[in-house]
XYZ file of C-alpha atoms in Angstrom:
562
model
C 36.675 -18.100 0.267
C 34.234 -17.004 -2.567
C 32.957 -13.539 -2.171
C 28.848 -13.351 -1.939
C 27.181 -12.493 -4.831
C 25.053 -9.103 -4.923
C 21.754 -11.234 -4.611
C 23.322 -13.025 -1.747
C 24.195 -10.044 0.076
C 20.616 -8.595 -0.390
C 18.885 -11.576 0.651
C 21.171 -11.757 3.804
C 20.197 -7.807 4.256
C 16.577 -8.354 3.962
C 16.815 -11.245 6.462
C 18.670 -9.253 8.846
C 16.293 -6.155 8.436
C 13.510 -8.465 9.412
C 15.243 -10.183 12.402
C 16.239 -6.836 13.867
C 12.851 -5.203 13.393
C 11.182 -8.220 15.207
C 13.678 -8.372 17.966
C 12.928 -4.497 18.467
C 9.142 -4.959 18.845
C 9.832 -7.386 21.558
C 12.523 -5.132 23.312
C 10.340 -2.283 23.152
C 12.284 0.829 22.119
C 15.640 1.905 20.211
C 17.545 4.591 19.024
C 18.249 5.211 15.172
C 21.485 6.749 16.257
C 22.428 3.640 18.806
C 23.892 0.661 17.858
C 20.838 -1.373 16.985
C 19.469 1.542 14.707
C 23.089 1.498 13.020
C 22.784 -2.139 12.184
C 19.064 -1.436 10.808
C 20.366 1.368 8.875
C 23.586 -1.052 7.475
C 21.191 -3.789 6.380
C 18.654 -0.951 4.391
C 21.964 0.221 2.890
C 22.739 -2.962 1.766
C 19.153 -3.555 0.302
C 19.629 -0.165 -1.509
C 15.853 -0.207 -2.573
C 15.416 1.147 -6.057
C 12.782 3.307 -4.395
C 15.371 5.141 -2.316
C 17.279 6.158 -5.313
C 20.538 7.658 -4.370
C 20.212 7.137 -0.711
C 24.058 5.655 -0.257
C 25.231 8.370 -1.743
C 26.747 11.043 0.855
C 27.124 14.072 -1.516
C 23.381 14.568 -2.284
C 19.891 14.055 -0.668
C 17.565 11.659 -2.568
C 14.554 14.354 -2.949
C 12.067 11.596 -5.091
C 12.697 9.128 -2.223
C 12.075 11.928 0.417
C 8.819 13.032 -1.361
C 7.558 9.218 -1.593
C 8.354 8.969 2.114
C 6.775 11.990 3.331
C 3.403 11.322 1.417
C 3.329 8.270 3.615
C 4.303 9.562 7.052
C 1.957 12.162 9.092
C 2.147 15.935 8.714
C 5.003 17.279 11.160
C 7.104 14.234 11.367
C 10.001 16.321 10.430
C 9.833 18.003 13.820
C 9.598 14.733 15.995
C 12.185 13.102 17.688
C 9.776 10.710 19.651
C 7.630 8.227 17.911
C 5.290 5.687 19.648
C 3.918 2.452 18.081
C 0.864 1.445 19.922
C -2.136 -0.987 19.497
C -5.598 0.288 19.233
C -5.820 3.256 21.434
C -9.132 5.009 22.230
C -7.870 8.607 21.325
C -10.646 9.946 19.251
C -12.408 11.856 22.082
C -9.008 13.554 23.185
C -7.391 16.837 22.200
C -4.565 15.107 20.274
C -4.747 15.947 16.573
C -5.452 12.961 14.414
C -3.422 12.790 11.278
C -3.806 10.504 8.086
C -0.914 10.737 5.727
C -1.733 11.441 2.153
C -0.993 8.076 0.548
C -1.075 5.549 3.345
C -4.195 4.158 5.302
C -2.683 4.578 8.802
C -3.779 6.620 11.696
C -1.703 8.570 13.730
C -2.039 11.464 16.636
C 0.264 14.478 17.493
C 0.588 14.346 21.080
C 2.880 17.697 20.915
C 5.354 19.277 18.454
C 7.971 16.692 19.270
C 6.027 13.512 19.631
C 3.773 11.349 17.364
C 1.865 8.140 18.244
C 1.077 5.531 15.412
C -1.856 3.431 16.051
C -0.901 -0.093 14.354
C -3.658 -2.081 13.476
C -2.494 -3.790 10.293
C 0.015 -6.469 11.760
C 4.136 -6.523 11.507
C 3.955 -5.326 7.868
C 2.980 -1.833 8.816
C 6.086 -1.970 11.267
C 8.369 -2.954 8.580
C 6.765 -0.180 6.134
C 7.254 2.375 8.969
C 10.723 1.336 10.142
C 12.091 1.622 6.531
C 10.659 4.843 5.879
C 11.956 6.413 9.235
C 15.182 4.860 8.833
C 15.755 6.163 5.304
C 14.322 9.566 6.609
C 17.045 9.521 9.358
C 19.868 9.026 6.635
C 18.696 12.006 4.657
C 18.479 13.910 7.789
C 22.020 13.475 8.582
C 22.881 14.263 5.019
C 21.111 17.473 5.355
C 22.744 18.378 8.700
C 26.107 17.387 7.379
C 25.760 19.695 4.266
C 24.713 22.548 6.457
C 28.322 22.849 7.870
C 31.301 24.032 5.950
C 34.778 23.145 7.151
C 35.664 24.276 10.518
C 31.921 23.339 11.692
C 30.642 26.892 10.586
C 26.995 27.041 9.397
C 27.002 27.304 5.534
C 25.532 30.607 3.940
C 23.150 28.481 2.005
C 21.691 26.808 5.260
C 21.252 30.047 7.126
C 19.641 31.628 3.980
C 16.880 28.493 4.299
C 16.535 29.263 7.955
C 16.041 32.823 7.247
C 13.335 32.033 4.725
C 11.776 29.513 7.064
C 11.372 32.157 10.004
C 9.657 34.659 7.645
C 6.971 32.210 6.683
C 5.832 34.146 4.003
C 5.277 33.243 0.304
C 8.503 34.473 -1.739
C 8.071 36.182 -5.044
C 8.853 34.479 -8.199
C 12.569 35.829 -8.348
C 13.406 35.269 -4.451
C 11.669 31.733 -4.871
C 14.325 30.988 -7.963
C 17.208 32.180 -5.740
C 16.159 30.243 -2.514
C 15.566 27.043 -4.689
C 19.101 27.503 -6.186
C 20.755 27.848 -2.889
C 18.794 24.750 -1.664
C 20.018 22.795 -4.461
C 23.500 23.742 -3.675
C 22.651 22.586 0.111
C 21.049 19.316 -1.049
C 23.490 18.515 -3.765
C 20.682 18.175 -6.401
C 20.099 20.184 -9.412
C 18.233 23.157 -9.722
C 15.397 21.391 -11.827
C 15.149 18.243 -9.488
C 14.925 20.859 -6.506
C 12.119 22.523 -8.317
C 9.938 19.593 -9.263
C 9.982 18.154 -5.718
C 9.168 21.729 -4.589
C 6.411 22.112 -6.700
C 4.992 18.577 -5.660
C 5.098 18.948 -2.297
C 3.760 22.543 -2.181
C 1.082 21.329 -4.368
C -0.037 18.373 -1.847
C 0.210 21.301 0.955
C -2.195 23.357 -0.932
C -4.665 21.021 -1.960
C -4.575 18.513 1.103
C -2.740 20.050 4.109
C -0.701 16.825 4.016
C 2.641 18.629 5.028
C 4.352 22.041 6.266
C 5.861 22.950 2.901
C 8.922 22.020 1.295
C 11.439 24.471 2.854
C 10.188 23.564 6.327
C 10.521 20.028 5.756
C 14.007 20.507 4.811
C 14.624 22.880 7.700
C 13.130 20.857 10.304
C 14.918 17.444 9.563
C 18.260 19.184 9.643
C 17.399 21.218 12.793
C 16.247 17.562 14.333
C 19.482 15.993 13.921
C 21.577 19.035 15.296
C 19.207 18.951 18.608
C 19.981 15.480 19.062
C 23.871 15.977 18.715
C 23.548 18.906 21.284
C 21.234 16.902 23.734
C 21.228 13.188 24.089
C 17.879 12.972 25.422
C 16.439 14.756 22.243
C 17.758 11.880 20.362
C 15.354 10.181 17.973
C 13.844 7.149 19.981
C 11.199 5.051 18.483
C 8.915 2.988 21.379
C 6.787 0.242 20.933
C 4.218 -0.006 24.102
C 3.393 -3.196 25.837
C -0.081 -3.030 24.470
C 1.291 -3.270 20.749
C 3.951 -6.117 21.776
C 1.212 -7.961 23.262
C -1.265 -8.029 20.064
C 1.152 -8.738 17.495
C 0.434 -11.948 15.841
C -3.113 -12.448 17.967
C -5.461 -11.277 14.798
C -7.294 -9.211 17.418
C -8.481 -6.412 15.354
C -8.652 -8.763 12.098
C -11.036 -10.960 14.010
C -13.056 -8.033 14.951
C -13.560 -7.155 11.222
C -14.506 -10.626 10.342
C -16.962 -10.775 12.839
C -18.396 -7.474 11.472
C -18.432 -8.630 8.077
C -20.009 -12.177 8.763
C -22.332 -10.403 11.135
C -23.848 -8.316 8.213
C -24.147 -11.420 5.882
C -26.289 -12.952 8.793
C -28.137 -9.932 9.245
C -29.198 -9.551 5.293
C -29.760 -13.446 5.281
C -27.217 -13.987 2.813
C -25.069 -16.248 4.787
C -26.601 -19.564 3.544
C -26.025 -18.304 -0.204
C -23.076 -19.070 -2.437
C -20.651 -16.485 -1.588
C -17.561 -15.190 -4.019
C -14.811 -12.993 -2.205
C -13.310 -10.691 -4.157
C -9.784 -8.403 -2.669
C -9.906 -5.370 -4.830
C -10.158 -1.537 -4.731
C -13.436 0.021 -3.887
C -14.555 1.212 -7.016
C -13.969 -1.130 -10.072
C -16.566 -3.634 -9.072
C -19.222 -1.082 -8.259
C -18.132 0.770 -11.543
C -18.409 -2.307 -13.682
C -21.737 -3.327 -12.597
C -23.630 -0.094 -12.044
C -21.935 2.751 -13.901
C -23.730 2.422 -17.313
C -27.206 2.134 -15.855
C -26.346 5.412 -13.889
C -24.440 7.231 -17.039
C -24.874 5.115 -19.977
C -27.874 7.339 -21.419
C -26.224 10.914 -20.448
C -23.125 10.711 -22.564
C -23.673 12.062 -26.163
C -22.488 9.333 -28.878
C -22.113 5.670 -29.045
C -18.403 6.314 -29.484
C -18.345 7.276 -25.621
C -20.100 4.308 -24.455
C -19.034 1.253 -26.931
C -15.567 1.034 -25.179
C -16.030 0.065 -21.499
C -12.636 1.326 -20.530
C -13.240 4.698 -22.239
C -16.566 4.708 -21.011
C -15.272 4.016 -17.300
C -12.782 7.086 -17.849
C -15.549 9.277 -18.745
C -17.815 8.469 -15.599
C -14.750 8.934 -12.862
C -16.569 12.097 -11.552
C -20.036 10.358 -11.168
C -19.353 8.376 -8.186
C -22.620 9.981 -6.312
C -24.967 8.883 -9.058
C -23.333 5.431 -9.586
C -23.834 4.751 -5.897
C -27.388 6.005 -5.826
C -28.207 3.639 -8.144
C -26.053 0.825 -6.488
C -27.822 1.342 -3.520
C -30.997 0.715 -4.966
C -29.878 -2.596 -6.646
C -28.739 -4.903 -4.339
C -25.508 -2.970 -3.383
C -24.583 -2.476 0.329
C -21.101 -0.683 1.410
C -19.890 -0.935 4.913
C -17.165 1.380 6.214
C -14.811 -0.277 8.688
C -15.264 0.662 12.238
C -12.812 -1.948 13.583
C -9.365 -0.315 12.691
C -8.313 -2.705 10.302
C -8.796 0.114 7.718
C -10.690 -2.495 5.565
C -13.832 -1.282 4.162
C -16.032 -3.921 2.128
C -18.962 -4.103 -0.093
C -21.742 -6.662 -0.273
C -23.693 -7.231 -3.690
C -26.694 -9.397 -3.907
C -26.469 -10.482 -7.357
C -30.464 -11.691 -7.408
C -30.891 -7.845 -7.525
C -28.926 -7.292 -10.616
C -31.551 -8.749 -13.031
C -32.699 -5.278 -13.046
C -29.808 -3.504 -13.826
C -28.867 -2.302 -17.616
C -25.225 -3.652 -18.009
C -22.663 -1.992 -20.528
C -23.069 -3.929 -23.688
C -19.584 -5.536 -23.445
C -20.310 -7.142 -20.227
C -21.508 -10.844 -20.761
C -23.774 -11.173 -17.629
C -26.947 -13.296 -17.535
C -28.977 -13.224 -14.454
C -31.933 -15.702 -13.578
C -34.432 -13.863 -11.594
C -36.113 -17.078 -10.718
C -32.941 -18.439 -9.360
C -32.943 -18.058 -5.608
C -29.176 -19.171 -5.326
C -28.031 -16.391 -7.134
C -24.480 -15.490 -5.715
C -23.456 -13.040 -3.212
C -20.377 -11.169 -4.091
C -18.229 -9.868 -1.090
C -15.720 -7.043 -2.197
C -13.197 -6.360 0.438
C -10.387 -3.638 0.294
C -6.874 -4.234 -0.064
C -4.954 -5.616 2.713
C -1.533 -4.558 3.624
C 0.958 -7.156 3.676
C 1.030 -9.931 6.403
C -2.508 -8.466 7.331
C -3.855 -10.413 4.399
C -3.320 -13.601 6.371
C -4.908 -12.693 9.290
C -8.037 -11.113 7.381
C -8.453 -14.054 5.037
C -7.804 -16.489 8.003
C -10.546 -15.123 10.309
C -13.058 -14.690 7.365
C -12.842 -18.355 6.376
C -13.415 -19.606 9.835
C -17.039 -21.157 10.024
C -17.751 -19.168 13.484
C -19.188 -16.071 14.574
C -17.706 -14.406 17.604
C -15.726 -17.403 18.294
C -18.998 -19.487 19.541
C -21.642 -19.479 17.067
C -21.347 -21.994 14.106
C -21.470 -20.066 11.075
C -20.999 -22.514 7.882
C -20.250 -20.410 4.745
C -20.684 -21.608 1.447
C -17.409 -19.909 -0.296
C -17.369 -20.676 -3.957
C -14.563 -18.442 -4.958
C -11.866 -16.180 -3.875
C -10.257 -13.559 -6.379
C -7.408 -11.316 -5.652
C -7.339 -8.384 -7.945
C -4.809 -6.267 -7.271
C -1.533 -4.103 -8.587
C 1.957 -5.670 -8.508
C 5.195 -4.714 -9.576
C 6.318 -6.797 -13.113
C 9.771 -8.193 -13.756
C 9.743 -8.863 -17.423
C 7.011 -6.748 -18.998
C 6.156 -2.999 -18.559
C 4.019 -0.840 -16.696
C 0.116 -1.544 -17.504
C 0.433 -5.108 -18.138
C -1.505 -8.142 -16.727
C 0.350 -10.465 -14.409
C -1.444 -14.027 -13.339
C -0.113 -15.967 -10.410
C 0.925 -19.867 -10.903
C 2.676 -19.627 -7.624
C 3.356 -17.457 -4.550
C 7.005 -17.379 -3.122
C 7.164 -15.769 0.126
C 10.565 -13.941 0.060
C 12.712 -15.097 3.137
C 10.744 -18.021 4.215
C 10.383 -21.534 3.310
C 6.905 -21.136 2.634
C 5.874 -21.326 -1.260
C 2.183 -22.142 -2.408
C 1.352 -23.526 -6.015
C -1.644 -21.764 -7.176
C -4.499 -23.520 -9.350
C -5.447 -19.995 -10.958
C -8.868 -20.158 -12.547
C -7.637 -17.174 -14.936
C -5.188 -17.861 -17.790
C -3.911 -15.995 -20.581
C -6.168 -17.223 -23.032
C -9.273 -15.766 -21.186
C -7.946 -12.200 -22.306
C -8.360 -10.510 -25.784
C -4.853 -10.100 -26.374
C -4.814 -6.447 -26.407
C -2.603 -6.187 -22.978
C 0.512 -8.344 -22.644
C -0.378 -10.931 -19.920
C 2.519 -12.838 -18.121
C 1.978 -15.889 -16.324
C 4.133 -17.456 -13.564
C 5.366 -17.176 -9.797
C 5.124 -14.308 -8.094
C 7.346 -13.160 -5.101
C 5.633 -11.681 -2.090
C 8.209 -9.243 -0.475
C 8.504 -7.954 2.945
C 7.824 -4.587 1.927
C 7.511 -1.909 -0.716
C 10.756 -0.448 0.432
C 12.530 -3.582 1.053
C 13.325 -4.637 -2.666
C 16.819 -5.568 -3.761
C 17.533 -5.249 -7.090
C 19.831 -8.180 -7.393
C 17.356 -10.488 -5.656
C 14.550 -9.578 -7.927
C 17.046 -10.165 -10.872
C 17.929 -13.643 -9.276
C 14.025 -14.466 -9.066
C 13.584 -13.478 -12.628
C 16.536 -15.110 -14.419
C 16.855 -18.443 -12.429
C 14.653 -21.397 -12.654
C 12.119 -19.715 -10.306
C 11.151 -17.651 -13.537
C 9.150 -14.975 -11.358
C 7.156 -12.639 -13.438
C 5.825 -10.184 -10.588
C 6.203 -9.224 -7.060
C 3.907 -7.705 -4.296
C 3.153 -7.984 -0.871
C -0.102 -9.799 -0.056
C -0.598 -13.016 -2.467
C 1.524 -15.414 -0.423
C -0.176 -14.442 2.510
C -3.601 -14.745 1.282
C -2.763 -18.361 -0.062
C -1.250 -19.602 3.102
C -4.808 -18.641 4.601
C -6.584 -20.469 2.052
C -4.395 -23.311 2.237
C -4.985 -23.442 5.833
C -8.796 -23.329 5.523
C -8.769 -26.306 3.103
C -6.499 -28.462 5.431
C -9.244 -27.544 8.167
C -12.173 -28.162 5.910
C -13.418 -24.747 6.543
C -13.895 -24.206 2.451
C -13.946 -26.820 -0.175
C -11.165 -27.992 -1.893
C -12.901 -27.311 -5.280
C -13.059 -23.765 -4.375
C -12.073 -21.438 -7.352
C -9.115 -19.347 -6.744
C -7.958 -16.591 -9.058
C -4.868 -13.921 -8.888
C -4.791 -11.181 -11.500
C -2.672 -7.902 -11.062
C -2.203 -4.956 -13.123
C 1.344 -4.018 -13.238
C 1.803 -0.556 -11.440
C 5.770 -0.519 -11.686
C 8.838 -2.252 -12.833
C 11.460 -2.272 -10.112
C 14.077 -3.289 -12.553
C 13.507 -0.373 -15.089
C 14.581 3.252 -14.631
C 11.549 5.442 -14.695
C 9.336 2.826 -14.099
C 9.409 2.324 -10.215
C 7.088 3.418 -7.790
C 8.837 6.527 -6.972
C 8.001 7.614 -10.753
C 4.636 7.988 -9.712
C 1.274 6.479 -10.177
C -0.015 5.295 -13.447
C -3.419 7.081 -13.487
C -5.524 6.809 -16.642
C -3.171 4.023 -17.766
C -4.488 2.026 -15.179
C -8.028 1.840 -16.058
C -7.950 -0.622 -18.886
C -5.842 -3.874 -17.130
C -7.870 -3.080 -13.869
C -11.418 -3.396 -15.462
C -10.366 -5.941 -18.123
C -9.475 -8.396 -15.013
C -12.663 -6.928 -13.100
C -14.945 -7.762 -16.196
C -13.422 -10.937 -16.618
C -13.821 -12.194 -12.598
C -17.307 -10.999 -12.702
C -18.044 -13.114 -15.865
C -16.529 -16.076 -14.508
C -18.544 -15.679 -11.039
C -21.817 -15.386 -12.793
C -21.274 -18.110 -15.109
C -20.554 -20.457 -12.377
């Protein structure tokens, strides 16, 4: 019998993880230390996500992966042995502490020191994301516990030293800190420099954002939680899915409320009969491209500071209030989401843009006499499969399931970030198709953007893009297979295939025209196949400005030219 290839094993592991995760939602609860939890762990180990580094090495704790995960989980998670996943709950007016992680838009509530409740409003992708992070966290916690003991099951001296420092709860002097970091690096099986770097990153986030309890408390808390669970079975980590959450999965409840809120706003502003262009993007690039020059252009000292759009944008990063003020006076409306979808949105009346002074490099020409100047609807990034629910509900020609609400949607543009396979961070990726990993769903895209639309100053890659199950469910062998075989995939992300599924369905149902302009363009935020360019290596910072704004500029010029 032929042995499975690495790509085949990875594909089976991804499918196994998804199948088990889906079954757990229906079952209602599980323990990571139980049989099902161990199967989930084995699947994650087989996937071996690049972002989780040395997860499969029992000799050392994966610190970069730990930092990545802790930035996306609520403060105090290291002490919790009971984690609840529920649907939308009205907990805002209770005494429970509301917590939002530093780098993930998800809401949770601290019920007590050992119990936390996640309010899941973004669909199954959020569940997969949470379960991968919690499974990884449990793997690393077990390592810490195992390494805290010496032969004969005696507690190690380095573990005792760490616990003593945590009990003191004082800021150590530099010399004491060096000794503590050195002994902690021995405990974790990592180098001193690696330990110091992660310590500084975590402590910086603690000081600036109060997003964690500090490096030493995190490590000690994870080890102690495992120790407690081994002593008392009732204290074993347990993850619970409430019946209300199970009942809401797949029913678009939150997304429908969000879409109704958007349509109601368009109706109230009397924009619903105008040509509408939808852009899925961040909440600053369209606003800055259209309004930043009018707000700041005359305040910069020299022409050299304003002539280059991308340099100009980087110079105005601290001028958000002034830009927003000008925008609000010239057709711009921003609405903060109140439905739980965590998707804010902006509405721009291009009729009012005829009075705005644009950056010289922007080729935008408005006719103030044209009453049919388009309306631009900018919606924040969706998360995974949530993209299908949001777009599916938004494109329905109805309001609150009863009022007929015909919409003249002319174009849909997805301006996002993605992992790249053949190129480098900072390159641009254009989709010619979306391949949803683990399913038979593949969608050809007639992309209104092409390589020739760009000026050649940044490398542009065109080809199929893989819609992956989760950021932390990427297998290197599977991705290499997608790139090197006849798929010739150029990138990966989590939303494109789900958006296109909704768009294709809307065309079939005649909710939108088959002649609608579709655009998918991404800047490469990482390369999961290249060491040092994965998501765990950190965000791009200023390097991401040029590709993001180059795409935004081009999309806006195409919208206005139509």
